[in-house]
mmCIF file of C-alpha atoms in Angstrom:
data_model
loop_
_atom_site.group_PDB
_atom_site.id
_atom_site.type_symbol
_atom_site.label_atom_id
_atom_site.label_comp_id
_atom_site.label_asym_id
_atom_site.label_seq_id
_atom_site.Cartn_x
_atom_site.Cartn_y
_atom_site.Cartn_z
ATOM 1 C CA UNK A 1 61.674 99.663 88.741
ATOM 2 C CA UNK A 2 65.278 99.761 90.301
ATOM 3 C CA UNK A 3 66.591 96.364 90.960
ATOM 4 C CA UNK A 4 69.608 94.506 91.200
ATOM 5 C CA UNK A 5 70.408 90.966 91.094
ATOM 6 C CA UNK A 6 73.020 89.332 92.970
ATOM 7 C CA UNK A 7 74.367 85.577 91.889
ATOM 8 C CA UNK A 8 77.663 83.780 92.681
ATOM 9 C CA UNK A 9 77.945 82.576 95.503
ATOM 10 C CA UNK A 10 78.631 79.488 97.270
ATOM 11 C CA UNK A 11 80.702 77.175 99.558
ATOM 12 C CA UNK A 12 84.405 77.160 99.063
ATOM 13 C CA UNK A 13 87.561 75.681 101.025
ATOM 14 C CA UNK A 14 90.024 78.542 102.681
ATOM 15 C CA UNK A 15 92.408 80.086 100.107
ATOM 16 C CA UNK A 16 89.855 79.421 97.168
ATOM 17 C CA UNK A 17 88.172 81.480 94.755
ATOM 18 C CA UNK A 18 84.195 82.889 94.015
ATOM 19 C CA UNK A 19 83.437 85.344 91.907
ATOM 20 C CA UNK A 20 79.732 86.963 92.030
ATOM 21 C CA UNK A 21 77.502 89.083 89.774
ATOM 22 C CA UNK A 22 75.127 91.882 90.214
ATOM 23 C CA UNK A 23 72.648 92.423 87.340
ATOM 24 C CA UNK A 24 71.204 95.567 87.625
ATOM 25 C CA UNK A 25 67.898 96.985 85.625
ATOM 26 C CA UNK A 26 65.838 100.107 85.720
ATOM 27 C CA UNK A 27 67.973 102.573 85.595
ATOM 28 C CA UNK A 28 71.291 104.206 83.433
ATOM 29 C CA UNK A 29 73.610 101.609 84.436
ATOM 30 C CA UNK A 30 76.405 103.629 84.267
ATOM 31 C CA UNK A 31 75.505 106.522 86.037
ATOM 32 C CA UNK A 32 76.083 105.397 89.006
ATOM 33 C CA UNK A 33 78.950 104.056 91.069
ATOM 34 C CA UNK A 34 78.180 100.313 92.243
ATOM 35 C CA UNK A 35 79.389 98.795 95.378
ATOM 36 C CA UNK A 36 79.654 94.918 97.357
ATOM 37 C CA UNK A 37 78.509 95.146 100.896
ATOM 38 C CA UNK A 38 78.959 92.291 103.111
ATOM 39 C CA UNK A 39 77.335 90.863 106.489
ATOM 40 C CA UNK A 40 78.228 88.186 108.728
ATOM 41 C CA UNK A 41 75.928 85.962 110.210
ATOM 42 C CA UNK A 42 74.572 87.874 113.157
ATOM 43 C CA UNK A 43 76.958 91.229 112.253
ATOM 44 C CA UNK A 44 76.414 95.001 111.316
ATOM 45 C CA UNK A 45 76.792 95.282 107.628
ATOM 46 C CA UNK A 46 80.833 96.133 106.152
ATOM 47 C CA UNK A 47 81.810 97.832 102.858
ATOM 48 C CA UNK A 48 83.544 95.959 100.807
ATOM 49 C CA UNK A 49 84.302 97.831 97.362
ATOM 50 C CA UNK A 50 83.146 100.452 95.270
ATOM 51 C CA UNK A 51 83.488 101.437 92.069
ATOM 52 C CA UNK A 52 82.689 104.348 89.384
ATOM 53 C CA UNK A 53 80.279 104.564 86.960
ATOM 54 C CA UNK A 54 83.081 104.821 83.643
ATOM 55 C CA UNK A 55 84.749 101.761 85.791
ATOM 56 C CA UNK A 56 88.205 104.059 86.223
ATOM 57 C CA UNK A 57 87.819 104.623 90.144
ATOM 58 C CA UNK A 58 88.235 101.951 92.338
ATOM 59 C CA UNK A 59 87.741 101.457 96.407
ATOM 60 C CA UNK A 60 88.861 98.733 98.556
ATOM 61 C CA UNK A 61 88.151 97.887 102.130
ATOM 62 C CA UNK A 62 91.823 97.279 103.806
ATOM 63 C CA UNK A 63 89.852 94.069 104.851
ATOM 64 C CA UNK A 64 90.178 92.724 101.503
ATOM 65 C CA UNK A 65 92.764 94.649 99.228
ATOM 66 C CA UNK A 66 95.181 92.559 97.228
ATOM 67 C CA UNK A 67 92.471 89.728 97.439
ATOM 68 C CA UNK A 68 89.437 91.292 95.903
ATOM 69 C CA UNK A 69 89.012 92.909 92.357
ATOM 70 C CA UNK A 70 85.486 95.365 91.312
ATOM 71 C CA UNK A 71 84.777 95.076 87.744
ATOM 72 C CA UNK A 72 81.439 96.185 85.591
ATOM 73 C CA UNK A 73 80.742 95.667 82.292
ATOM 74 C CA UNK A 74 78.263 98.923 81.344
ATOM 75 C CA UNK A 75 76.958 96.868 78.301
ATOM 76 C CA UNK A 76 75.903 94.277 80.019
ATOM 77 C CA UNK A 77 74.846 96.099 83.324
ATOM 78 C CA UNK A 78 76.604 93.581 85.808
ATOM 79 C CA UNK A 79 78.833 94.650 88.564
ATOM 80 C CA UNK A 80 81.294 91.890 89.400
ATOM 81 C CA UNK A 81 83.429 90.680 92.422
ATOM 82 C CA UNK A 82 86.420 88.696 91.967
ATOM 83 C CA UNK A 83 87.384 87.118 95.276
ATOM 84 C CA UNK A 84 90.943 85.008 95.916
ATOM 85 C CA UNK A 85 92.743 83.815 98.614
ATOM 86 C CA UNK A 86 89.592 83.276 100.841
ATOM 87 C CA UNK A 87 89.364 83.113 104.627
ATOM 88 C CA UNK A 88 86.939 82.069 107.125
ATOM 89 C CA UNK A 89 86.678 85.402 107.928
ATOM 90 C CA UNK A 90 84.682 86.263 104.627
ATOM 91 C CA UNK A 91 81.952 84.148 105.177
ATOM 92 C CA UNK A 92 79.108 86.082 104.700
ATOM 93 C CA UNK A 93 76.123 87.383 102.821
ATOM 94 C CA UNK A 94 77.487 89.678 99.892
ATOM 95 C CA UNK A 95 75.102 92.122 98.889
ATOM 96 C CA UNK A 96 75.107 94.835 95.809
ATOM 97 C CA UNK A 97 74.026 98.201 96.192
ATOM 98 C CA UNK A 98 73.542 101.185 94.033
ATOM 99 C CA UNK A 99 75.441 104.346 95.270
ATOM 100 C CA UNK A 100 73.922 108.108 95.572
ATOM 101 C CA UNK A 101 75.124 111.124 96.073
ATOM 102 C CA UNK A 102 76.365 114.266 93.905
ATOM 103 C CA UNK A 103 79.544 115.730 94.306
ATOM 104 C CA UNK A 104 82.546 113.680 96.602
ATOM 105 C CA UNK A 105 82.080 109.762 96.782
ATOM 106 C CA UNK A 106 83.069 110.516 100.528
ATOM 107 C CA UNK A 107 79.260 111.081 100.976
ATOM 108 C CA UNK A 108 77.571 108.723 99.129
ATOM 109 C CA UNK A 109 75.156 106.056 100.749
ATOM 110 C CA UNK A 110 73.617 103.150 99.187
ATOM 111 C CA UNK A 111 70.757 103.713 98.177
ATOM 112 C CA UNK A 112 69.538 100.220 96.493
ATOM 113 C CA UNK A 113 70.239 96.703 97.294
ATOM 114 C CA UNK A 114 70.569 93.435 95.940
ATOM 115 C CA UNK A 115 68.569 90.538 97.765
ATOM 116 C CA UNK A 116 72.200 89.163 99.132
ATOM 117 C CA UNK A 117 74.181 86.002 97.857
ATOM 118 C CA UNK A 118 76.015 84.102 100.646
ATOM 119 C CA UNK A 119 80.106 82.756 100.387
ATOM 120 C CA UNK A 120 80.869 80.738 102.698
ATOM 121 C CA UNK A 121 84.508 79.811 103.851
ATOM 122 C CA UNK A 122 85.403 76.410 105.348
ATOM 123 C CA UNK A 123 86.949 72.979 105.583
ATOM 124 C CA UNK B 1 85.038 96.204 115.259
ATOM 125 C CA UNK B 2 82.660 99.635 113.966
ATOM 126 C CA UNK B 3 83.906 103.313 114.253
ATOM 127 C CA UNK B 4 80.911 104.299 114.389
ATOM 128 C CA UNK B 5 78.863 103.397 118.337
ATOM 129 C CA UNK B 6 75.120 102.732 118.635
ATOM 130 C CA UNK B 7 73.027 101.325 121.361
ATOM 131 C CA UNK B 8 72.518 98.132 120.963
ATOM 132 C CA UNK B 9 68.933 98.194 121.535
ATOM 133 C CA UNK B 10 66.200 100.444 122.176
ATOM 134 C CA UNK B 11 62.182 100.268 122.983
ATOM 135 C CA UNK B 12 59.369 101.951 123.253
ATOM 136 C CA UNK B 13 55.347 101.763 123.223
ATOM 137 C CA UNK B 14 53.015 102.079 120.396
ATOM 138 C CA UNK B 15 52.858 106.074 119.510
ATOM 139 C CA UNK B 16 55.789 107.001 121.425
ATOM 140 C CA UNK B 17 58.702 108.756 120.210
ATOM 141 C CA UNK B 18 62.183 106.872 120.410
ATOM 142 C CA UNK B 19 66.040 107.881 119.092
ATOM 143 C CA UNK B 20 68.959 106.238 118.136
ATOM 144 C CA UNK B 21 72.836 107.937 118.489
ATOM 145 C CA UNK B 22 75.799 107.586 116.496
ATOM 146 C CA UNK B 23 78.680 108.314 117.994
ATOM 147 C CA UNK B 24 81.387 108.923 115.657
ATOM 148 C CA UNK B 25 85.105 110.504 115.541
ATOM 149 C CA UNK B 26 87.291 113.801 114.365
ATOM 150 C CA UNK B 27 87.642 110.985 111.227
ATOM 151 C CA UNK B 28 84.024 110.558 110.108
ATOM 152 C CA UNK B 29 81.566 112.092 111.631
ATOM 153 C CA UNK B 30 83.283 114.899 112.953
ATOM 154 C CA UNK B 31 84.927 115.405 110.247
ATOM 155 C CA UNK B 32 82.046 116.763 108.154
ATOM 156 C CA UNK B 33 81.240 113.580 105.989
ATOM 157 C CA UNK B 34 77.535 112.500 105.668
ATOM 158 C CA UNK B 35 75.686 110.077 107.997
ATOM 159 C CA UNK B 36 73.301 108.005 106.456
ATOM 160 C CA UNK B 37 70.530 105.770 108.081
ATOM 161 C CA UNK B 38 69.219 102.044 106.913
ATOM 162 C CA UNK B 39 66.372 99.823 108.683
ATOM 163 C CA UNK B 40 66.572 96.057 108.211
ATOM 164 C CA UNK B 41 64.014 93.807 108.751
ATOM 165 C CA UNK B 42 64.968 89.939 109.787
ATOM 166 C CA UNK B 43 66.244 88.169 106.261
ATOM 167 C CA UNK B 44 65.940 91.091 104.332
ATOM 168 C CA UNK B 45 68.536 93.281 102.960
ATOM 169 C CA UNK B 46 68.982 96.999 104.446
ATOM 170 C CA UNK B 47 66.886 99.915 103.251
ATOM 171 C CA UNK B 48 67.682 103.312 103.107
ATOM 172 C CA UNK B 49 65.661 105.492 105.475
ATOM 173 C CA UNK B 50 67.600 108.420 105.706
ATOM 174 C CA UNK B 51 70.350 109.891 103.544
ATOM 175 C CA UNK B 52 72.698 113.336 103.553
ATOM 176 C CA UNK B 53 71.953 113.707 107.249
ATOM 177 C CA UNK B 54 68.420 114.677 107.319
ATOM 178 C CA UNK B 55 66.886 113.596 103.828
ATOM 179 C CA UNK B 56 64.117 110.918 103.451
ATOM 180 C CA UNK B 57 63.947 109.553 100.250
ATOM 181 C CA UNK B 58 60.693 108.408 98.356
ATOM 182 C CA UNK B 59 58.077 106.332 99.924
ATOM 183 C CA UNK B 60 59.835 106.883 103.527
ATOM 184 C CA UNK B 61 56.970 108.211 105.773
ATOM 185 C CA UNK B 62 57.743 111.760 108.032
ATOM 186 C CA UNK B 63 57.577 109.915 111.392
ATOM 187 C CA UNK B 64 61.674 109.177 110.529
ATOM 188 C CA UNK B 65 63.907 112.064 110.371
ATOM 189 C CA UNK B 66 67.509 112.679 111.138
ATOM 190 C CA UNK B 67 70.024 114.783 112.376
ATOM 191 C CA UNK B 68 73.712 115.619 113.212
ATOM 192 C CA UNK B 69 75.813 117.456 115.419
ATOM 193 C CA UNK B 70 79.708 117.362 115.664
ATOM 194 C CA UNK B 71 80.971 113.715 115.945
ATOM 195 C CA UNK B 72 77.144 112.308 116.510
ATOM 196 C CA UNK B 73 74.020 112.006 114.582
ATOM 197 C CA UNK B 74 70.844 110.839 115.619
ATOM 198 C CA UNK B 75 67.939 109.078 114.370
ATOM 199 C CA UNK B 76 64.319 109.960 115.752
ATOM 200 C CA UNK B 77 60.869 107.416 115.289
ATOM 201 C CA UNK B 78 57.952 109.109 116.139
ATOM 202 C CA UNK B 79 54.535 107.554 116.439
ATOM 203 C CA UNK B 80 56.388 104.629 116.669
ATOM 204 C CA UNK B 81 54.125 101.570 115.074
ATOM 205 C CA UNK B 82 55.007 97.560 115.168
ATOM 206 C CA UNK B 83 56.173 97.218 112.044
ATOM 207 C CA UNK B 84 58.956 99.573 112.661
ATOM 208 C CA UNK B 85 60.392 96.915 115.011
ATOM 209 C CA UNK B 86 63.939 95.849 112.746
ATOM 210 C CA UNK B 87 67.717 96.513 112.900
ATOM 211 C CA UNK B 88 69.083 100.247 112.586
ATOM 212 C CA UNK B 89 72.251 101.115 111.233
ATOM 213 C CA UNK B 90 73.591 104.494 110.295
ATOM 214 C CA UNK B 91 76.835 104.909 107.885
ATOM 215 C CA UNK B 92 79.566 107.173 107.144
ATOM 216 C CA UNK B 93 82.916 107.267 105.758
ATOM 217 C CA UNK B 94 86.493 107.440 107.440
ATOM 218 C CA UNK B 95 89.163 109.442 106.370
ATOM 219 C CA UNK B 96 91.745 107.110 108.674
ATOM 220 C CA UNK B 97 90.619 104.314 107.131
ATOM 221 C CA UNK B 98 89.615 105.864 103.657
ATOM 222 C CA UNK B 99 86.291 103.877 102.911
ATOM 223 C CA UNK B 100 82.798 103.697 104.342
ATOM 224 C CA UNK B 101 81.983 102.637 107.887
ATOM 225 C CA UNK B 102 78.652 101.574 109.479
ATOM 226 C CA UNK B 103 77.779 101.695 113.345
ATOM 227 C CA UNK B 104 77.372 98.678 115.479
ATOM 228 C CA UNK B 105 73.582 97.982 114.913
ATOM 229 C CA UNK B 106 70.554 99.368 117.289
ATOM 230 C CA UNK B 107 67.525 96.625 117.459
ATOM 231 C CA UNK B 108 64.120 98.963 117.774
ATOM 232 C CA UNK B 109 61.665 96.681 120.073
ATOM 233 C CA UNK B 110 58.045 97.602 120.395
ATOM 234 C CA UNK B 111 56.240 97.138 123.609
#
């Protein structure tokens, strides 16, 4: 069975740091590219980052870029999020997802998702 | 603020049929890329319901099917049944602003 495993979160003051993990099993790790979606209480989900399966390619939200790093570690099948310099604004549930598609990452969806871990950004 | 517009809600009786739009751009939609559909039930993570336009994966029953036409796609219930009552969201991916977008939400009601 597919599933991923999302840890990491918690409460942090504005301009601090979190960094969360997605443990993924049940399936060739790094096959895939892995991204962070996020959602905001009451709000549509928002990409966040993406990155390829050798760990080489790397996407960024213009929400976030310059604050945020995508890692993975392929022998350990974890995904990771680095996040700096936090608002208010990034409160929100930070979910993992497994990406699908063949041929251009333009139109891949997410086809498997973590249960969520939640950040959240205040005094 | 989303690219991509849905309705913000939409109902309908047991059995009908119901759809949701997305109305996209000359940057996503229009542009060729993909739209993908999710459903999300209250507390629970999205689930993919309809991917590469028209495709259901696994386990995702017939009454759901999708389709797209120049900067819109569409999302059609049929037969609709309570349990289908949850958040819809469809996705894509900008060219302007070079990542993945998803619409504004649609909340399917049953009667």
């Amino acid at each position: 069975e597919v599933q991923l495993l999302d840890s990491g979160g918690g409460f942090v003051q504005p301009g601090g740091s979190l960094r969360l993990s997605c443990a993924a099993s049940g399936f060739p790790f790094n096959n895939n590219a892995m991204s962070w979606v996020r959602q905001a209480p009451g709000k549509g989900p928002e990409w966040v980052s993406t990155i390829g399966g050798s760990g080489s390619s790397v996407f960024y939200a213009d929400s976030v870029k310059g604050r945020f790093t995508i890692s993975r570690d392929n022998s350990k099948n974890t995904v990771y999020l680095q996040m700096n310099s936090l608002r208010a604004e990034d409160t929100a549930l930070y979910y993992c997802a497994r990406n699908r598609g063949s041929g251009s990452y333009y139109n891949y969806c997410f086809d498997t998702w973590g249960q969520g871990t939640l950040a959240t950004v205040s005094t | 603020q989303s690219v991509l517009t849905q309705p913000p809600s939409v109902s309908g009786a047991p059995g009908q049929r119901v759809t949701i739009s997305c109305t996209g751009s000359s940057s996503n939609i229009g542009a060729g890329y993909d739209v993908h559909w999710y459903r999300q039930l209250p507390g629970t993570a999205p689930k993919l319901l309809i991917y590469g336009n028209t495709n259901r994966p696994s386990g995702v029953p017939d009454r759901f099917s999708g389709s797209k036409s120049g900067t819109s796609a569409s999302l059609a219930i049929t037969g609709l049944q309570a349990e289908d009552e949850a958040d819809y969201h469809c996705q894509s991916y900008d060219s302007s602003l070079s990542g993945y977008v998803f619409g504004t939400g649609t909340k399917v009601t049953v009667l």
